[in-house]
Amino acid sequence: MNYIWLALIAIGILTAIGTDIYEISINKYKNGVEFQAFLEIEDDFKFGTQLRGNIIVSGDYFKEFYSLKNFKVDSIKNEITLNVNQDGKGVLIVKIGETTPEFWKLMAKGKGVNTDKLIANVFNLEKLGDGKYKVTLVFEKISFVKMKQILNAIIEYSDIAVKIAIGLIGVMALWLGIMKIGESAGLINLLARLVKPLTKRLFPDIPPEHPAIGAIIMNISANMLGLGNAATPLGLKAMEELQKLNPKKDTASDSMITFLVINTSGMTLIPATAIAVRAALGSGDPAAIISTTIVGGFAATIAGITSAKILQRLKIFRKELEENENQKEVQG
Amino acid sequence: MNFKEIMNIISVIAIPFVIFSFLFYGFFKKVKVYESFVEGAKEGFNVAVRIIPYLVAMLVAIGIFRASGAMDVFVAILSPITNLIGFPAEALPMALMRPLSGSGSLGIMTEIMKTHGPDSFLGLLVSTMYGSTETTFYVLAVYFGSVNIRKTRHAVLAGVISDITGLLTAFFICKLVFG
């Protein structure tokens, strides 16, 4: 886990730095380069006040200016505000909206702040008549786009993490409460006894009638039925029970890993999310993928359990468990 | 009534049924159901709070990875290899994203189906891939986090093997059924 975690972060940051430096070297965002366009001003023209209007750019000019490969728009029309002084110098603000070309959206996003607009300095304004003007401008400097996106991602994802955890509190409490009743009534034990032939093989180090088995079975059933809301609390309940049996509290036991692999392979009988998206996008047969998904999930589960069972015997993965046993002997 | 309808009905009634039967069985066995429920439910908050550090660590790393555009680099490196088995390059981001991020892979699946149509081979393939495996790294972080386990031994490796198998099987079965 240490390596994977480090790798994700390191690869991410290095790629971002590399991309940013490359983009600076080719001046991808044409920082400091003069851009020419036409304006249509709706308000009565007056120097020193904010005027509303549109910027008009031909698709070919835009494509060539930013050296874009795939750009198929004939003409760009985008909402702006303009404020110029008598000497023809001033500020033009491009409002990012639905008609804004993707590349400008990307530039605005890359600023990190005020991402709803692009600001440009106006150097020359030439009147063509009838509210139409020809303008020469230079957009604000844009660099380190990827680094800014990473910065945003860091903040956004730490927030999401807490929101997910907080969102779990309710269902977690509900299912832990229900499970407690089941335990006190002996229902969980009964459940465990029913599936004993199967679980004996999958989880040899759990006593057959331990409450962990009951929770595991309920978690797997919930997953099969696509009941994600119930599956996670039941799975965490199972982990809690497995942890009670675990001799080394900071290290995963064989049973825990087998159980987790069953969960990460996500065997389900009804892929509800995928079906819903397909239906929403107008599929002729949204449920066509049920059989293929069951086969895929089944294969993933079998491969996961098999590899967990084989890997747990390997020396490198036993080491952490045995270190513990040696320590015990020394302490004893 | 087809398989899908039956499954839908079962998923709708499953939770009320389980709750009802637990309560009823508990009552029958003379368990003080209300007190017992509250006693168990008390732990809910603690479990949720306990997973926060693990979730923050995992999601931030995945967030950095996604924002950096490193995915495109991996797609470029891997596509010559996956081309050998005829795996479409368009579906490769899906395969790479699926174990990392649920919302990310949902976005990719939706995007591909929007572009190529949900009933095209690609659309069927990515939606099968989406259902064939779970968000491995998220599950690992939450489940191990809830009991404060930091040394995960072979869990990641086994999880990734299962993901790869699931995704490849999804491809082969789609080719067989829809190809």
mmCIF file of N, CA and C in Angstrom, chain B residues 39-127:
data_model
loop_
_atom_site.group_PDB
_atom_site.id
_atom_site.type_symbol
_atom_site.label_atom_id
_atom_site.label_comp_id
_atom_site.label_asym_id
_atom_site.label_seq_id
_atom_site.Cartn_x
_atom_site.Cartn_y
_atom_site.Cartn_z
ATOM 1 N N GLU B 39 -27.999 0.307 21.158
ATOM 2 C CA GLU B 39 -26.682 -0.112 21.630
ATOM 3 C C GLU B 39 -25.728 -0.327 20.436
ATOM 4 N N GLY B 40 -26.241 -1.044 19.430
ATOM 5 C CA GLY B 40 -25.413 -1.307 18.251
ATOM 6 C C GLY B 40 -25.174 -0.055 17.424
ATOM 7 N N ALA B 41 -26.235 0.735 17.244
ATOM 8 C CA ALA B 41 -26.171 1.896 16.361
ATOM 9 C C ALA B 41 -25.198 2.961 16.867
ATOM 10 N N LYS B 42 -24.985 2.979 18.192
ATOM 11 C CA LYS B 42 -24.063 3.950 18.803
ATOM 12 C C LYS B 42 -22.704 3.956 18.116
ATOM 13 N N GLU B 43 -22.269 2.757 17.667
ATOM 14 C CA GLU B 43 -20.942 2.617 17.073
ATOM 15 C C GLU B 43 -20.844 3.270 15.686
ATOM 16 N N GLY B 44 -21.989 3.527 15.046
ATOM 17 C CA GLY B 44 -21.998 4.020 13.667
ATOM 18 C C GLY B 44 -21.133 5.244 13.460
ATOM 19 N N PHE B 45 -21.258 6.181 14.362
ATOM 20 C CA PHE B 45 -20.500 7.419 14.251
ATOM 21 C C PHE B 45 -18.995 7.147 14.316
ATOM 22 N N ASN B 46 -18.603 6.337 15.296
ATOM 23 C CA ASN B 46 -17.174 6.057 15.471
ATOM 24 C C ASN B 46 -16.558 5.408 14.240
ATOM 25 N N VAL B 47 -17.289 4.446 13.672
ATOM 26 C CA VAL B 47 -16.751 3.764 12.485
ATOM 27 C C VAL B 47 -16.547 4.774 11.356
ATOM 28 N N ALA B 48 -17.551 5.623 11.148
ATOM 29 C CA ALA B 48 -17.469 6.591 10.058
ATOM 30 C C ALA B 48 -16.298 7.545 10.272
ATOM 31 N N VAL B 49 -16.117 8.007 11.492
ATOM 32 C CA VAL B 49 -15.029 8.949 11.768
ATOM 33 C C VAL B 49 -13.675 8.252 11.621
ATOM 34 N N ARG B 50 -13.631 6.958 11.998
ATOM 35 C CA ARG B 50 -12.371 6.226 11.966
ATOM 36 C C ARG B 50 -11.827 6.096 10.540
ATOM 37 N N ILE B 51 -12.724 6.032 9.543
ATOM 38 C CA ILE B 51 -12.210 5.837 8.179
ATOM 39 C C ILE B 51 -11.760 7.137 7.519
ATOM 40 N N ILE B 52 -12.040 8.281 8.142
ATOM 41 C CA ILE B 52 -11.699 9.566 7.497
ATOM 42 C C ILE B 52 -10.225 9.669 7.085
ATOM 43 N N PRO B 53 -9.268 9.439 7.999
ATOM 44 C CA PRO B 53 -7.875 9.603 7.558
ATOM 45 C C PRO B 53 -7.494 8.705 6.387
ATOM 46 N N TYR B 54 -8.003 7.466 6.385
ATOM 47 C CA TYR B 54 -7.676 6.531 5.309
ATOM 48 C C TYR B 54 -8.291 6.981 3.992
ATOM 49 N N LEU B 55 -9.517 7.468 4.083
ATOM 50 C CA LEU B 55 -10.196 7.934 2.873
ATOM 51 C C LEU B 55 -9.517 9.180 2.313
ATOM 52 N N VAL B 56 -9.150 10.100 3.191
ATOM 53 C CA VAL B 56 -8.470 11.321 2.734
ATOM 54 C C VAL B 56 -7.180 10.934 2.013
ATOM 55 N N ALA B 57 -6.392 10.059 2.638
ATOM 56 C CA ALA B 57 -5.117 9.655 2.033
ATOM 57 C C ALA B 57 -5.349 9.061 0.648
ATOM 58 N N MET B 58 -6.305 8.134 0.552
ATOM 59 C CA MET B 58 -6.521 7.431 -0.713
ATOM 60 C C MET B 58 -7.114 8.350 -1.775
ATOM 61 N N LEU B 59 -8.150 9.097 -1.399
ATOM 62 C CA LEU B 59 -8.830 9.910 -2.412
ATOM 63 C C LEU B 59 -7.948 11.059 -2.900
ATOM 64 N N VAL B 60 -7.145 11.646 -2.009
ATOM 65 C CA VAL B 60 -6.265 12.736 -2.447
ATOM 66 C C VAL B 60 -5.240 12.204 -3.450
ATOM 67 N N ALA B 61 -4.680 11.019 -3.161
ATOM 68 C CA ALA B 61 -3.705 10.443 -4.098
ATOM 69 C C ALA B 61 -4.358 10.190 -5.450
ATOM 70 N N ILE B 62 -5.560 9.628 -5.420
ATOM 71 C CA ILE B 62 -6.268 9.361 -6.676
ATOM 72 C C ILE B 62 -6.624 10.675 -7.379
ATOM 73 N N GLY B 63 -6.988 11.684 -6.588
ATOM 74 C CA GLY B 63 -7.308 12.995 -7.152
ATOM 75 C C GLY B 63 -6.117 13.609 -7.872
ATOM 76 N N ILE B 64 -4.940 13.522 -7.238
ATOM 77 C CA ILE B 64 -3.720 14.059 -7.865
ATOM 78 C C ILE B 64 -3.454 13.327 -9.176
ATOM 79 N N PHE B 65 -3.564 12.006 -9.111
ATOM 80 C CA PHE B 65 -3.305 11.185 -10.292
ATOM 81 C C PHE B 65 -4.241 11.554 -11.439
ATOM 82 N N ARG B 66 -5.520 11.717 -11.103
ATOM 83 C CA ARG B 66 -6.505 12.033 -12.144
ATOM 84 C C ARG B 66 -6.274 13.426 -12.729
ATOM 85 N N ALA B 67 -6.005 14.411 -11.851
ATOM 86 C CA ALA B 67 -5.879 15.793 -12.312
ATOM 87 C C ALA B 67 -4.635 15.987 -13.172
ATOM 88 N N SER B 68 -3.616 15.132 -12.946
ATOM 89 C CA SER B 68 -2.332 15.371 -13.617
ATOM 90 C C SER B 68 -2.369 14.988 -15.095
ATOM 91 N N GLY B 69 -3.364 14.207 -15.495
ATOM 92 C CA GLY B 69 -3.387 13.730 -16.874
ATOM 93 C C GLY B 69 -2.461 12.551 -17.095
ATOM 94 N N ALA B 70 -1.988 11.932 -15.999
ATOM 95 C CA ALA B 70 -1.088 10.782 -16.119
ATOM 96 C C ALA B 70 -1.787 9.609 -16.801
ATOM 97 N N MET B 71 -3.130 9.596 -16.671
ATOM 98 C CA MET B 71 -3.914 8.542 -17.311
ATOM 99 C C MET B 71 -3.628 8.459 -18.810
ATOM 100 N N ASP B 72 -3.525 9.638 -19.459
ATOM 101 C CA ASP B 72 -3.268 9.663 -20.907
ATOM 102 C C ASP B 72 -1.929 9.034 -21.238
ATOM 103 N N VAL B 73 -0.942 9.278 -20.354
ATOM 104 C CA VAL B 73 0.381 8.707 -20.569
ATOM 105 C C VAL B 73 0.297 7.183 -20.505
ATOM 106 N N PHE B 74 -0.434 6.676 -19.474
ATOM 107 C CA PHE B 74 -0.580 5.228 -19.332
ATOM 108 C C PHE B 74 -1.308 4.618 -20.523
ATOM 109 N N VAL B 75 -2.333 5.324 -20.995
ATOM 110 C CA VAL B 75 -3.072 4.825 -22.159
ATOM 111 C C VAL B 75 -2.130 4.705 -23.352
ATOM 112 N N ALA B 76 -1.279 5.723 -23.541
ATOM 113 C CA ALA B 76 -0.345 5.707 -24.666
ATOM 114 C C ALA B 76 0.644 4.550 -24.547
ATOM 115 N N ILE B 77 1.104 4.285 -23.300
ATOM 116 C CA ILE B 77 2.078 3.209 -23.105
ATOM 117 C C ILE B 77 1.428 1.836 -23.295
ATOM 118 N N LEU B 78 0.214 1.687 -22.761
ATOM 119 C CA LEU B 78 -0.419 0.373 -22.746
ATOM 120 C C LEU B 78 -1.122 0.004 -24.052
ATOM 121 N N SER B 79 -1.514 1.021 -24.843
ATOM 122 C CA SER B 79 -2.355 0.673 -25.996
ATOM 123 C C SER B 79 -1.687 -0.245 -27.023
ATOM 124 N N PRO B 80 -0.348 -0.141 -27.255
ATOM 125 C CA PRO B 80 0.239 -1.120 -28.187
ATOM 126 C C PRO B 80 0.088 -2.554 -27.685
ATOM 127 N N ILE B 81 0.160 -2.727 -26.352
ATOM 128 C CA ILE B 81 0.035 -4.080 -25.796
ATOM 129 C C ILE B 81 -1.403 -4.580 -25.923
ATOM 130 N N THR B 82 -2.363 -3.714 -25.545
ATOM 131 C CA THR B 82 -3.755 -4.159 -25.578
ATOM 132 C C THR B 82 -4.260 -4.298 -27.009
ATOM 133 N N ASN B 83 -3.619 -3.580 -27.941
ATOM 134 C CA ASN B 83 -3.987 -3.721 -29.345
ATOM 135 C C ASN B 83 -3.767 -5.150 -29.831
ATOM 136 N N LEU B 84 -2.760 -5.810 -29.235
ATOM 137 C CA LEU B 84 -2.421 -7.162 -29.652
ATOM 138 C C LEU B 84 -3.599 -8.118 -29.493
ATOM 139 N N ILE B 85 -4.412 -7.920 -28.421
ATOM 140 C CA ILE B 85 -5.560 -8.810 -28.253
ATOM 141 C C ILE B 85 -6.828 -8.185 -28.827
ATOM 142 N N GLY B 86 -6.674 -7.054 -29.510
ATOM 143 C CA GLY B 86 -7.833 -6.421 -30.136
ATOM 144 C C GLY B 86 -8.677 -5.603 -29.178
ATOM 145 N N PHE B 87 -8.099 -5.295 -28.031
ATOM 146 C CA PHE B 87 -8.831 -4.486 -27.048
ATOM 147 C C PHE B 87 -8.878 -3.040 -27.539
ATOM 148 N N PRO B 88 -10.093 -2.451 -27.683
ATOM 149 C CA PRO B 88 -10.169 -1.112 -28.266
ATOM 150 C C PRO B 88 -9.516 -0.044 -27.369
ATOM 151 N N ALA B 89 -8.711 0.814 -27.993
ATOM 152 C CA ALA B 89 -7.977 1.831 -27.237
ATOM 153 C C ALA B 89 -8.917 2.787 -26.516
ATOM 154 N N GLU B 90 -10.108 3.011 -27.083
ATOM 155 C CA GLU B 90 -11.053 3.943 -26.458
ATOM 156 C C GLU B 90 -11.499 3.457 -25.087
ATOM 157 N N ALA B 91 -11.496 2.129 -24.880
ATOM 158 C CA ALA B 91 -11.987 1.579 -23.619
ATOM 159 C C ALA B 91 -10.882 1.476 -22.571
ATOM 160 N N LEU B 92 -9.640 1.783 -22.981
ATOM 161 C CA LEU B 92 -8.521 1.630 -22.050
ATOM 162 C C LEU B 92 -8.595 2.571 -20.843
ATOM 163 N N PRO B 93 -8.971 3.848 -21.036
ATOM 164 C CA PRO B 93 -9.103 4.709 -19.848
ATOM 165 C C PRO B 93 -10.094 4.139 -18.833
ATOM 166 N N MET B 94 -11.139 3.492 -19.331
ATOM 167 C CA MET B 94 -12.122 2.863 -18.453
ATOM 168 C C MET B 94 -11.464 1.769 -17.609
ATOM 169 N N ALA B 95 -10.660 0.930 -18.282
ATOM 170 C CA ALA B 95 -10.002 -0.163 -17.574
ATOM 171 C C ALA B 95 -9.064 0.361 -16.501
ATOM 172 N N LEU B 96 -8.376 1.473 -16.790
ATOM 173 C CA LEU B 96 -7.413 2.009 -15.827
ATOM 174 C C LEU B 96 -8.122 2.742 -14.693
ATOM 175 N N MET B 97 -9.235 3.386 -15.000
ATOM 176 C CA MET B 97 -9.908 4.207 -14.001
ATOM 177 C C MET B 97 -10.769 3.385 -13.051
ATOM 178 N N ARG B 98 -11.303 2.252 -13.561
ATOM 179 C CA ARG B 98 -12.296 1.500 -12.784
ATOM 180 C C ARG B 98 -11.825 1.148 -11.372
ATOM 181 N N PRO B 99 -10.602 0.599 -11.188
ATOM 182 C CA PRO B 99 -10.195 0.254 -9.823
ATOM 183 C C PRO B 99 -9.907 1.474 -8.953
ATOM 184 N N LEU B 100 -9.677 2.634 -9.587
ATOM 185 C CA LEU B 100 -9.251 3.810 -8.815
ATOM 186 C C LEU B 100 -10.421 4.642 -8.320
ATOM 187 N N SER B 101 -11.369 4.917 -9.208
ATOM 188 C CA SER B 101 -12.380 5.897 -8.847
ATOM 189 C C SER B 101 -13.750 5.533 -9.416
ATOM 190 N N GLY B 102 -14.722 5.447 -8.548
ATOM 191 C CA GLY B 102 -16.085 5.131 -8.963
ATOM 192 C C GLY B 102 -16.697 6.246 -9.790
ATOM 193 N N SER B 103 -16.547 7.493 -9.314
ATOM 194 C CA SER B 103 -17.141 8.612 -10.041
ATOM 195 C C SER B 103 -16.406 8.821 -11.359
ATOM 196 N N GLY B 104 -15.069 8.630 -11.335
ATOM 197 C CA GLY B 104 -14.269 8.790 -12.549
ATOM 198 C C GLY B 104 -14.668 7.798 -13.614
ATOM 199 N N SER B 105 -14.821 6.523 -13.226
ATOM 200 C CA SER B 105 -15.149 5.516 -14.238
ATOM 201 C C SER B 105 -16.590 5.680 -14.702
ATOM 202 N N LEU B 106 -17.463 6.128 -13.818
ATOM 203 C CA LEU B 106 -18.847 6.405 -14.233
ATOM 204 C C LEU B 106 -18.859 7.495 -15.306
ATOM 205 N N GLY B 107 -18.019 8.529 -15.099
ATOM 206 C CA GLY B 107 -17.909 9.614 -16.073
ATOM 207 C C GLY B 107 -17.409 9.112 -17.413
ATOM 208 N N ILE B 108 -16.371 8.266 -17.386
ATOM 209 C CA ILE B 108 -15.807 7.741 -18.631
ATOM 210 C C ILE B 108 -16.825 6.876 -19.349
ATOM 211 N N MET B 109 -17.517 6.012 -18.572
ATOM 212 C CA MET B 109 -18.525 5.132 -19.182
ATOM 213 C C MET B 109 -19.599 5.965 -19.883
ATOM 214 N N THR B 110 -20.092 6.983 -19.183
ATOM 215 C CA THR B 110 -21.149 7.824 -19.745
ATOM 216 C C THR B 110 -20.671 8.526 -21.007
ATOM 217 N N GLU B 111 -19.446 9.064 -20.947
ATOM 218 C CA GLU B 111 -18.858 9.783 -22.071
ATOM 219 C C GLU B 111 -18.747 8.891 -23.305
ATOM 220 N N ILE B 112 -18.217 7.673 -23.092
ATOM 221 C CA ILE B 112 -18.026 6.754 -24.225
ATOM 222 C C ILE B 112 -19.366 6.374 -24.832
ATOM 223 N N MET B 113 -20.365 6.131 -23.974
ATOM 224 C CA MET B 113 -21.676 5.746 -24.507
ATOM 225 C C MET B 113 -22.356 6.914 -25.219
ATOM 226 N N LYS B 114 -22.073 8.129 -24.742
ATOM 227 C CA LYS B 114 -22.626 9.311 -25.408
ATOM 228 C C LYS B 114 -22.032 9.441 -26.798
ATOM 229 N N THR B 115 -20.706 9.244 -26.906
ATOM 230 C CA THR B 115 -20.023 9.420 -28.177
ATOM 231 C C THR B 115 -20.342 8.291 -29.151
ATOM 232 N N HIS B 116 -20.286 7.042 -28.660
ATOM 233 C CA HIS B 116 -20.392 5.903 -29.572
ATOM 234 C C HIS B 116 -21.758 5.233 -29.536
ATOM 235 N N GLY B 117 -22.629 5.659 -28.611
ATOM 236 C CA GLY B 117 -23.949 5.035 -28.506
ATOM 237 C C GLY B 117 -23.934 3.868 -27.535
ATOM 238 N N PRO B 118 -24.975 3.744 -26.686
ATOM 239 C CA PRO B 118 -24.976 2.697 -25.663
ATOM 240 C C PRO B 118 -25.060 1.286 -26.240
ATOM 241 N N ASP B 119 -25.574 1.138 -27.470
ATOM 242 C CA ASP B 119 -25.713 -0.198 -28.029
ATOM 243 C C ASP B 119 -24.610 -0.554 -29.018
ATOM 244 N N SER B 120 -23.607 0.348 -29.141
ATOM 245 C CA SER B 120 -22.438 -0.001 -29.945
ATOM 246 C C SER B 120 -21.597 -1.002 -29.151
ATOM 247 N N PHE B 121 -20.654 -1.652 -29.848
ATOM 248 C CA PHE B 121 -19.807 -2.619 -29.140
ATOM 249 C C PHE B 121 -19.065 -1.946 -27.988
ATOM 250 N N LEU B 122 -18.538 -0.740 -28.246
ATOM 251 C CA LEU B 122 -17.810 -0.026 -27.190
ATOM 252 C C LEU B 122 -18.713 0.277 -25.995
ATOM 253 N N GLY B 123 -19.943 0.723 -26.298
ATOM 254 C CA GLY B 123 -20.888 1.040 -25.234
ATOM 255 C C GLY B 123 -21.200 -0.170 -24.383
ATOM 256 N N LEU B 124 -21.456 -1.305 -25.048
ATOM 257 C CA LEU B 124 -21.746 -2.532 -24.312
ATOM 258 C C LEU B 124 -20.530 -2.973 -23.511
ATOM 259 N N LEU B 125 -19.353 -2.807 -24.123
ATOM 260 C CA LEU B 125 -18.119 -3.228 -23.445
ATOM 261 C C LEU B 125 -17.878 -2.408 -22.180
ATOM 262 N N VAL B 126 -17.942 -1.080 -22.282
ATOM 263 C CA VAL B 126 -17.622 -0.276 -21.091
ATOM 264 C C VAL B 126 -18.674 -0.464 -19.999
ATOM 265 N N SER B 127 -19.946 -0.667 -20.387
ATOM 266 C CA SER B 127 -20.926 -0.849 -19.327
ATOM 267 C C SER B 127 -20.772 -2.223 -18.669
#
